[in-house]
Amino acid sequence: MTLGQMLEETVGRHPQRVAIQFNKQKITFRQLNDAVNRASQALLKLEVQEGDKVGILLENKPEYIISYFATLKVGGVVVPLNTFLSGAELAYIMNNCQLKVLVTSEKFLKTIQPVLPQVLSLKYTILVGVDTGEFLSFSKWVEAEPTTPPGTQVDPESLAVLLYTSGTTGHPKGVMLSHTNLYSNVLSSTQAFKVTQRDRFLLFLPLFHAFTFTVCVLAPVYAGGRIILLESARSLEEIKKSVLWDRITVFVGVPAVFNILADRKIPRFVKYIHAIRAFISGSAPLSAATIQKIEEKFGAPLLEGYGLSEASPVVSVNPLEGVRKVGSVGLPIPGVQVKIVDSQGNDLPIGGEGEIAVKGPNVMLGYYRSPEATRDVLREGWLLTGDIGKLDEEGYLYILDRKKDMLLVRGINVYPREIEEVLYAHPKVAECAVIGVKDEHRGEVPKAFIVLKEGASATEGEIKQYCTERLAKYKIPRYVEFRKSLPKTPTGKILKRKLNEL
């Protein structure tokens, strides 16, 4: 099944249910599908054909979701563009994928206008919101179009979305995901999170992120649930207000948000009047201390999962019902297999520490125009994730660290995440990150970067003493640096490569 067909099936079941709530606007599934069909017809008039790339550079707006499904219905390929990138970075991506159409807003014109002449493949730029006269106006572009489906026959195995990675080494790579990749992940995620038509998802994370779109858009669209869409970069107060006023049932966030919520004073009565049945965390590891604080404060489970763009993106999640193991990222979702392999690709036994490999219908087609990079990570249907982990006897997955982040101290493997877990349990630590620095005698030693909680003070000696009581000697941070903040991606993942550059 294609994602366009998925939307139409939901319209058939729930035409009058609200699909998107944005500010005071409520859009039913029928209205959403009509808007998608109008945009599809408009794309056909721009001669967008199978395989043509349509970029979306927008803040969180209904037009983002409309453009996404419209592109897929005509057989085009959606290219979600990171709204925090520079003009040069965006130009690289647009040229690499040979972008034909760009949907954006006035907010990003200052960034992209200087580089648009460099993108020779770009034929049309469509502007959401204000009509400058220089570009196609989104509202005028679609208003006269019919609501009939485009009628394009789309292969479920064809390329649907091209997701560009953050580019931790060199230029970003385009992750190729088919309709089948994404649809299978939606089915499995919906089953794992037990999503129903009664659910209300709070969506404040950037829509360009794979985790956000699959869990917060595609899953509720499949189930007939409601998306409460907040514009990007909303304040915590507005998020809290939406939780109560809009009767949110599923709160999807990232560690940066949950760390703040865990330490903020929340009136005790909130625990008894909110409607949240589950918190879901993705994008980066979450400390056990934060999970405990959130669950005690709100009385609802916080489910930590594991995923990556190359897997559409969800791989595993702690079960909503049944055993949830602290420190684990849960069980593989239905249809997905996970194993642990050594550096030669051999399977490791239960409890063995090695690279996590993933197999299933959610695994990407490959990297766009990068056959060598694709061969490096896809082996006989298995995706080598670059993450180090282990499986227990019951099949629960534990993430130890990124393969590239692992330290070698006196020839012994040290996982920064283990040290970070200890630091996060310190009552004065708000955020932390551990990296390896070169050492003449030990090869590498751990260095901790720490952000203290508001009003707190601590010394390097105090932190080291705390670690001494909880860690082996070689794991204790050799250096401790206090900072006001840590560099992060838009989705809250700490950028360790930036710390390495300091």
Coordinates of C-alpha atoms in Angstrom, one line a residue:
M1 CA 0.0 0.0 0.0
T2 CA 1.2 3.6 -0.7
L3 CA 0.9 6.3 1.8
G4 CA -1.6 8.1 -0.4
Q5 CA -3.8 5.1 -0.3
M6 CA -3.4 4.9 3.5
L7 CA -4.8 8.5 3.8
E8 CA -7.7 7.7 1.5
E9 CA -8.6 4.6 3.5
T10 CA -8.7 6.6 6.7
V11 CA -10.9 9.2 4.9
G12 CA -13.3 6.3 4.0
R13 CA -13.5 5.3 7.7
H14 CA -13.5 8.6 9.4
P15 CA -14.4 11.4 6.9
Q16 CA -15.7 13.9 9.6
R17 CA -13.1 13.2 12.3
V18 CA -10.6 16.0 12.9
A19 CA -7.2 15.1 11.4
I20 CA -5.3 18.3 12.2
Q21 CA -5.9 21.0 14.8
F22 CA -3.8 24.1 14.1
N23 CA -4.4 27.2 16.3
K24 CA -8.2 27.6 16.0
Q25 CA -8.4 25.8 12.7
K26 CA -9.8 22.2 12.6
I27 CA -9.3 20.1 9.4
T28 CA -11.2 16.9 9.0
F29 CA -9.8 13.9 7.2
R30 CA -12.1 14.6 4.2
Q31 CA -10.9 18.3 4.1
L32 CA -7.3 17.2 4.4
N33 CA -7.6 14.7 1.5
D34 CA -9.4 17.4 -0.6
A35 CA -6.6 19.8 0.0
V36 CA -4.0 17.1 -0.8
N37 CA -5.8 16.3 -4.1
R38 CA -5.9 20.0 -5.1
A39 CA -2.2 20.2 -4.4
S40 CA -1.6 17.0 -6.4
Q41 CA -3.5 18.4 -9.4
A42 CA -1.4 21.6 -9.1
L43 CA 1.8 19.5 -9.1
L44 CA 0.8 17.7 -12.2
K45 CA 0.4 21.0 -14.0
L46 CA 4.0 21.7 -13.0
E47 CA 4.8 18.5 -14.7
V48 CA 6.0 16.7 -11.6
Q49 CA 6.3 13.1 -12.5
E50 CA 7.4 9.8 -10.9
G51 CA 10.7 10.3 -9.2
D52 CA 10.8 14.1 -9.3
K53 CA 12.0 15.6 -6.1
V54 CA 9.8 18.1 -4.1
G55 CA 11.5 19.8 -1.2
I56 CA 9.6 21.1 1.8
L57 CA 11.3 23.9 3.8
L58 CA 8.6 25.0 6.2
E59 CA 7.9 25.5 9.9
N60 CA 5.1 23.4 11.4
K61 CA 2.1 24.2 9.3
P62 CA -0.8 22.1 7.7
E63 CA 0.7 23.0 4.3
Y64 CA 3.7 20.8 5.2
I65 CA 1.5 17.7 5.6
I66 CA -0.6 18.6 2.6
S67 CA 2.5 19.0 0.4
Y68 CA 3.9 15.8 1.7
F69 CA 0.9 13.6 0.7
A70 CA 0.3 15.5 -2.5
T71 CA 3.8 14.8 -3.7
L72 CA 3.4 11.1 -2.9
K73 CA 0.1 10.9 -4.7
V74 CA 1.6 11.9 -8.0
G75 CA 4.6 9.6 -7.6
G76 CA 7.0 12.3 -6.6
V77 CA 9.7 12.1 -3.9
V78 CA 9.4 14.2 -0.7
V79 CA 12.7 15.8 0.4
P80 CA 12.2 17.2 4.0
L81 CA 14.7 20.0 4.5
N82 CA 16.2 20.9 7.9
T83 CA 15.0 24.4 8.7
F84 CA 18.1 25.1 10.7
L85 CA 20.6 24.6 7.9
S86 CA 22.5 27.4 6.2
G87 CA 21.9 28.4 2.6
A88 CA 25.1 26.6 1.5
E89 CA 24.0 23.4 3.2
L90 CA 20.6 23.5 1.7
A91 CA 22.0 24.2 -1.7
Y92 CA 24.2 21.1 -1.5
I93 CA 21.1 18.9 -0.7
M94 CA 19.0 20.5 -3.4
N95 CA 21.7 20.0 -6.0
N96 CA 22.5 16.5 -4.8
C97 CA 18.9 15.3 -5.2
Q98 CA 18.2 17.5 -8.3
L99 CA 15.3 19.2 -6.7
K100 CA 12.5 20.3 -9.1
V101 CA 10.0 22.0 -6.8
L102 CA 10.5 23.8 -3.5
V103 CA 7.7 24.6 -1.0
T104 CA 8.8 27.1 1.5
S105 CA 7.7 30.3 3.4
E106 CA 8.8 33.9 3.8
K107 CA 10.6 33.0 7.0
F108 CA 13.3 31.2 5.0
L109 CA 13.7 33.5 2.0
K110 CA 16.6 35.3 3.4
T111 CA 18.5 32.0 3.8
I112 CA 17.7 30.4 0.5
Q113 CA 17.3 33.3 -2.1
P114 CA 21.0 33.9 -2.5
V115 CA 21.7 30.2 -3.3
L116 CA 18.6 29.4 -5.4
P117 CA 20.4 30.4 -8.7
Q118 CA 23.0 27.7 -7.9
V119 CA 20.3 25.0 -8.0
L120 CA 19.9 24.5 -11.7
S121 CA 17.4 21.7 -11.5
L122 CA 14.9 23.9 -9.5
K123 CA 12.0 24.9 -11.7
Y124 CA 9.4 26.2 -9.3
T125 CA 9.4 27.8 -5.8
I126 CA 6.0 27.9 -4.0
L127 CA 5.6 30.2 -1.1
V128 CA 3.2 29.5 1.8
G129 CA 1.6 32.5 3.4
V130 CA 2.5 35.9 2.0
D131 CA 2.3 36.5 -1.8
T132 CA 5.5 38.3 -2.9
G133 CA 4.6 38.2 -6.6
E134 CA 8.1 36.7 -7.2
F135 CA 7.2 33.1 -6.5
L136 CA 4.0 31.0 -6.8
S137 CA 1.6 31.6 -3.9
F138 CA 0.6 28.3 -2.3
S139 CA -3.0 29.4 -1.7
K140 CA -3.5 30.8 -5.3
W141 CA -1.6 27.8 -6.8
V142 CA -4.2 25.3 -5.4
E143 CA -7.4 27.2 -5.0
A144 CA -8.9 26.6 -8.5
E145 CA -7.9 22.9 -8.7
P146 CA -10.4 20.1 -8.4
T147 CA -10.6 17.7 -5.4
T148 CA -10.5 14.6 -7.6
P149 CA -7.5 12.3 -7.0
P150 CA -4.6 12.6 -9.5
G151 CA -5.1 9.0 -10.7
T152 CA -1.3 8.3 -10.9
Q153 CA -0.4 4.7 -10.4
V154 CA 2.3 4.6 -7.7
D155 CA 4.3 1.5 -7.0
P156 CA 4.5 0.8 -3.2
E157 CA 8.1 -0.2 -3.7
S158 CA 9.1 3.1 -5.3
L159 CA 11.1 5.8 -3.6
A160 CA 8.8 8.0 -1.5
V161 CA 11.0 10.1 0.8
L162 CA 14.6 11.2 0.7
L163 CA 15.8 12.0 4.2
Y164 CA 19.2 13.7 4.4
T165 CA 21.3 12.7 7.5
S166 CA 22.9 15.2 9.7
G167 CA 26.3 14.6 8.0
T168 CA 28.5 13.8 11.0
T169 CA 31.2 12.9 8.6
G170 CA 31.5 14.9 5.4
H171 CA 28.4 15.8 3.4
P172 CA 24.9 14.5 4.5
K173 CA 23.7 11.3 2.8
G174 CA 20.2 10.9 1.4
V175 CA 18.4 8.0 3.0
M176 CA 16.0 6.4 0.4
L177 CA 12.7 5.2 1.9
S178 CA 9.9 3.6 -0.1
H179 CA 6.2 3.7 0.6
T180 CA 6.5 0.1 1.8
N181 CA 9.3 1.0 4.2
L182 CA 7.3 3.8 5.8
Y183 CA 3.9 2.0 5.7
S184 CA 5.3 -1.1 7.4
N185 CA 6.9 1.1 10.1
V186 CA 3.6 2.9 10.6
L187 CA 1.7 -0.4 11.1
S188 CA 4.2 -1.7 13.6
S189 CA 4.6 1.5 15.5
T190 CA 0.8 1.9 15.7
Q191 CA 0.6 -1.6 17.1
A192 CA 3.4 -1.0 19.6
F193 CA 2.0 2.2 20.9
K194 CA -1.6 1.0 20.7
V195 CA -2.7 4.0 18.7
T196 CA -6.5 4.4 18.1
Q197 CA -8.9 7.0 16.6
R198 CA -9.4 8.4 20.1
D199 CA -5.7 9.5 20.5
R200 CA -4.6 13.1 20.3
F201 CA -0.9 13.6 19.5
L202 CA 0.9 16.7 20.5
L203 CA 3.2 17.7 17.6
F204 CA 5.7 20.5 18.4
L205 CA 8.9 18.9 17.2
P206 CA 10.2 19.8 13.7
L207 CA 8.3 18.0 10.9
F208 CA 11.4 17.5 8.9
H209 CA 12.6 14.8 11.4
A210 CA 11.9 11.2 10.5
F211 CA 10.9 10.3 14.1
T212 CA 8.4 13.2 14.3
F213 CA 6.7 12.5 10.9
T214 CA 6.3 8.7 11.3
V215 CA 5.1 8.8 14.9
C216 CA 3.3 12.1 15.1
V217 CA 1.8 12.3 11.6
L218 CA 1.7 9.0 9.8
A219 CA 0.6 6.9 12.8
P220 CA -2.4 9.1 13.8
V221 CA -3.4 9.5 10.1
Y222 CA -3.4 5.7 9.8
A223 CA -5.4 5.2 13.0
G224 CA -7.8 8.2 12.5
G225 CA -6.4 10.0 15.5
R226 CA -6.0 13.8 15.9
I227 CA -2.8 15.8 15.4
I228 CA -2.5 18.9 17.6
L229 CA 0.0 20.8 15.5
L230 CA 2.0 23.6 17.2
E231 CA 4.2 25.9 15.2
S232 CA 7.9 25.2 15.6
A233 CA 9.8 26.6 18.6
R234 CA 6.9 27.0 20.9
S235 CA 7.5 27.8 24.6
L236 CA 7.2 25.2 27.3
E237 CA 4.3 27.1 28.8
E238 CA 2.4 26.8 25.5
I239 CA 3.1 23.1 25.4
K240 CA 1.9 22.6 28.9
K241 CA -1.3 24.6 28.1
S242 CA -2.0 22.4 25.1
V243 CA -1.5 19.3 27.1
L244 CA -4.4 20.3 29.4
W245 CA -6.7 22.2 27.1
D246 CA -6.5 19.9 24.1
R247 CA -6.6 16.7 26.2
I248 CA -3.4 15.3 24.7
T249 CA -3.2 11.5 25.1
V250 CA 0.2 10.9 23.5
F251 CA 3.1 13.3 24.2
V252 CA 6.1 12.7 21.9
G253 CA 9.3 14.5 22.8
V254 CA 13.1 14.4 22.9
P255 CA 15.4 14.1 25.9
A256 CA 16.0 17.9 26.0
V257 CA 12.3 18.5 26.6
F258 CA 11.9 15.7 29.1
N259 CA 15.0 16.8 31.0
I260 CA 13.4 20.2 31.5
L261 CA 10.0 18.8 32.4
A262 CA 11.6 16.5 34.9
D263 CA 13.2 19.4 36.8
R264 CA 10.4 22.0 36.5
K265 CA 7.9 22.4 39.3
I266 CA 4.6 21.1 38.1
P267 CA 1.4 21.7 40.3
R268 CA 0.5 18.3 41.9
F269 CA -3.1 18.5 40.6
V270 CA -1.8 18.2 37.0
K271 CA -1.0 14.6 37.6
Y272 CA -4.7 13.9 38.2
I273 CA -6.3 16.0 35.4
H274 CA -4.2 15.5 32.3
A275 CA -5.2 12.9 29.7
I276 CA -1.8 11.6 28.7
R277 CA -1.6 7.8 28.5
A278 CA 1.9 7.6 27.2
F279 CA 5.0 9.7 26.8
I280 CA 7.3 8.7 23.9
S281 CA 10.9 9.7 23.7
G282 CA 13.1 9.4 20.6
S283 CA 16.1 10.9 18.8
A284 CA 18.7 10.4 21.6
P285 CA 19.2 8.3 24.7
L286 CA 17.3 9.3 27.8
S287 CA 18.7 8.9 31.3
A288 CA 17.0 6.5 33.8
A289 CA 16.8 9.3 36.3
T290 CA 14.7 11.5 33.9
I291 CA 12.4 8.6 33.1
Q292 CA 11.7 8.0 36.8
K293 CA 11.0 11.7 37.5
I294 CA 8.6 12.0 34.6
E295 CA 6.7 8.9 35.5
E296 CA 6.4 9.9 39.2
K297 CA 5.4 13.5 38.3
F298 CA 2.7 12.7 35.7
G299 CA 1.7 9.1 36.6
A300 CA 2.0 7.9 32.9
P301 CA 4.7 5.7 31.4
L302 CA 7.6 7.2 29.4
L303 CA 8.4 4.8 26.6
E304 CA 12.0 5.0 25.4
G305 CA 12.5 3.6 21.9
Y306 CA 15.3 3.2 19.4
G307 CA 15.5 4.0 15.8
L308 CA 17.4 5.6 13.0
S309 CA 16.4 7.3 9.7
E310 CA 17.7 4.2 7.8
A311 CA 15.0 2.1 9.5
S312 CA 12.0 4.5 8.8
P313 CA 12.9 5.1 11.8
V314 CA 11.4 3.0 14.6
V315 CA 13.2 -0.3 15.5
S316 CA 12.3 -1.1 19.1
V317 CA 10.3 0.3 22.0
N318 CA 9.6 -0.6 25.6
P319 CA 6.1 -2.2 25.7
L320 CA 3.2 -0.1 26.8
E321 CA 1.8 -3.1 28.6
G322 CA 4.0 -5.8 30.2
V323 CA 7.6 -5.6 31.4
R324 CA 9.4 -2.3 30.8
K325 CA 13.1 -2.6 31.7
V326 CA 14.9 0.5 32.8
G327 CA 18.0 1.1 30.8
S328 CA 16.6 -0.9 27.8
V329 CA 15.1 0.5 24.6
G330 CA 12.6 -2.4 24.7
L331 CA 11.7 -5.1 22.2
P332 CA 11.8 -5.0 18.4
I333 CA 8.5 -3.8 17.0
P334 CA 6.4 -6.3 15.1
G335 CA 8.1 -7.5 11.8
V336 CA 11.6 -6.2 12.8
Q337 CA 14.5 -8.4 13.6
V338 CA 17.5 -7.3 15.7
K339 CA 20.8 -9.1 16.3
I340 CA 24.3 -8.2 17.6
V341 CA 27.4 -8.8 15.5
D342 CA 31.1 -8.5 16.0
S343 CA 33.5 -6.5 13.8
Q344 CA 33.7 -9.3 11.3
G345 CA 29.9 -9.5 11.0
N346 CA 29.5 -12.8 13.0
D347 CA 26.5 -13.2 15.3
L348 CA 27.2 -12.7 19.0
P349 CA 25.5 -14.7 21.8
I350 CA 23.0 -13.3 24.2
G351 CA 24.7 -10.7 26.3
G352 CA 27.5 -10.2 23.8
E353 CA 28.4 -6.5 23.1
G354 CA 28.7 -5.5 19.5
E355 CA 27.1 -3.6 16.6
I356 CA 23.4 -3.6 16.3
A357 CA 22.0 -5.0 13.0
V358 CA 18.4 -4.6 11.9
K359 CA 16.3 -6.4 9.3
G360 CA 12.8 -5.9 8.2
P361 CA 10.5 -4.2 5.7
N362 CA 11.3 -0.9 7.3
V363 CA 15.0 -1.0 6.2
M364 CA 15.9 1.6 3.6
L365 CA 16.5 1.1 -0.1
G366 CA 20.0 2.6 0.3
Y367 CA 21.8 5.9 0.2
Y368 CA 21.0 8.1 -2.8
R369 CA 23.7 8.1 -5.4
S370 CA 26.1 6.5 -2.9
P371 CA 26.5 2.8 -3.8
E372 CA 29.7 2.4 -1.7
A373 CA 28.2 3.9 1.4
T374 CA 25.1 1.6 0.9
R375 CA 27.3 -1.5 0.6
D376 CA 29.1 -0.5 3.8
V377 CA 25.8 -0.7 5.9
L378 CA 23.5 -3.2 4.0
R379 CA 24.7 -6.8 4.2
E380 CA 22.3 -9.5 3.0
G381 CA 19.2 -7.5 4.1
W382 CA 20.7 -6.5 7.4
L383 CA 21.3 -2.9 8.2
L384 CA 24.5 -2.2 10.3
T385 CA 23.5 0.7 12.5
G386 CA 26.8 1.9 13.8
D387 CA 25.4 1.6 17.3
I388 CA 26.9 -0.7 20.0
G389 CA 24.4 -2.7 22.0
K390 CA 23.4 -6.1 23.5
L391 CA 20.4 -8.3 23.8
D392 CA 19.2 -10.0 27.0
E393 CA 17.6 -13.5 27.3
E394 CA 14.1 -12.0 26.8
G395 CA 15.1 -10.1 23.6
Y396 CA 15.3 -6.7 25.2
L397 CA 17.7 -4.3 23.5
Y398 CA 20.3 -2.2 25.3
I399 CA 22.1 0.7 23.6
L400 CA 25.6 1.0 25.0
D401 CA 26.8 3.8 22.7
R402 CA 27.6 4.9 19.2
K403 CA 30.3 2.8 17.6
K404 CA 32.3 6.0 16.8
D405 CA 31.8 7.4 20.3
M406 CA 33.3 4.4 22.1
L407 CA 36.6 5.1 24.0
L408 CA 39.6 2.9 24.3
V409 CA 41.2 3.5 27.8
R410 CA 44.3 1.4 28.3
G411 CA 43.0 -1.0 25.7
I412 CA 39.6 -1.3 27.5
N413 CA 36.3 -0.4 25.9
V414 CA 34.6 2.5 27.7
Y415 CA 31.1 3.6 26.7
P416 CA 30.4 7.3 27.3
R417 CA 26.7 6.6 27.9
E418 CA 27.5 4.6 31.0
I419 CA 29.4 7.5 32.5
E420 CA 26.6 9.9 31.4
E421 CA 24.0 7.8 33.2
V422 CA 25.9 8.2 36.4
L423 CA 26.3 11.9 35.9
Y424 CA 22.6 12.4 35.2
A425 CA 21.8 10.8 38.5
H426 CA 23.8 13.6 40.3
P427 CA 21.3 16.0 41.9
K428 CA 23.0 19.1 40.5
V429 CA 23.5 18.0 36.9
A430 CA 20.9 19.1 34.3
E431 CA 22.7 17.9 31.1
C432 CA 26.0 16.2 30.3
A433 CA 28.0 14.7 27.6
V434 CA 31.2 12.6 27.7
I435 CA 33.8 12.4 25.0
G436 CA 37.3 10.9 24.6
V437 CA 40.4 13.0 24.5
K438 CA 43.9 11.8 23.6
D439 CA 46.2 10.9 26.4
E440 CA 49.9 10.0 26.1
H441 CA 49.8 7.2 28.6
R442 CA 46.3 5.8 28.4
G443 CA 45.5 6.3 24.7
E444 CA 42.2 8.1 25.5
V445 CA 40.6 9.3 28.7
P446 CA 37.0 10.5 29.4
K447 CA 36.1 14.2 29.5
A448 CA 32.8 15.3 30.8
F449 CA 30.9 18.5 29.8
I450 CA 28.3 19.4 32.3
V451 CA 25.5 21.9 32.5
L452 CA 24.3 22.4 36.1
K453 CA 20.8 22.9 37.2
E454 CA 19.6 26.5 37.6
G455 CA 21.1 28.0 40.9
A456 CA 23.3 25.0 41.5
S457 CA 27.1 25.0 41.9
A458 CA 29.7 22.2 41.9
T459 CA 33.4 21.7 41.5
E460 CA 35.4 19.4 39.3
G461 CA 36.5 17.5 42.5
E462 CA 33.0 17.0 43.7
I463 CA 31.9 15.5 40.3
K464 CA 35.0 13.2 40.2
Q465 CA 34.4 12.1 43.8
Y466 CA 30.8 11.3 42.9
C467 CA 31.9 9.2 40.0
T468 CA 34.6 7.4 42.1
E469 CA 31.9 5.9 44.3
R470 CA 30.0 4.6 41.3
L471 CA 32.5 3.8 38.5
A472 CA 35.6 1.8 37.9
K473 CA 38.7 4.0 38.2
Y474 CA 39.5 4.0 34.4
K475 CA 35.9 5.2 33.7
I476 CA 36.1 8.3 35.9
P477 CA 36.3 11.5 33.8
R478 CA 39.9 12.8 33.7
Y479 CA 38.6 16.3 32.9
V480 CA 35.4 18.0 33.8
E481 CA 34.2 21.2 32.1
F482 CA 31.2 23.2 33.2
R483 CA 29.2 25.0 30.5
K484 CA 26.1 27.1 30.3
S485 CA 24.8 25.0 27.4
L486 CA 25.7 22.1 25.1
P487 CA 25.5 22.2 21.3
K488 CA 22.5 20.3 20.0
T489 CA 20.6 19.4 16.8
P490 CA 17.1 20.9 16.3
T491 CA 15.7 17.7 17.8
G492 CA 17.7 17.9 21.0
K493 CA 20.5 15.5 20.2
I494 CA 23.8 16.6 21.7
L495 CA 26.4 17.3 19.0
K496 CA 29.5 15.5 20.4
R497 CA 31.5 16.3 17.3
K498 CA 31.2 20.0 18.2
L499 CA 32.5 19.3 21.7
N500 CA 35.5 17.5 20.1
E501 CA 36.2 20.7 18.2
L502 CA 36.4 22.9 21.3

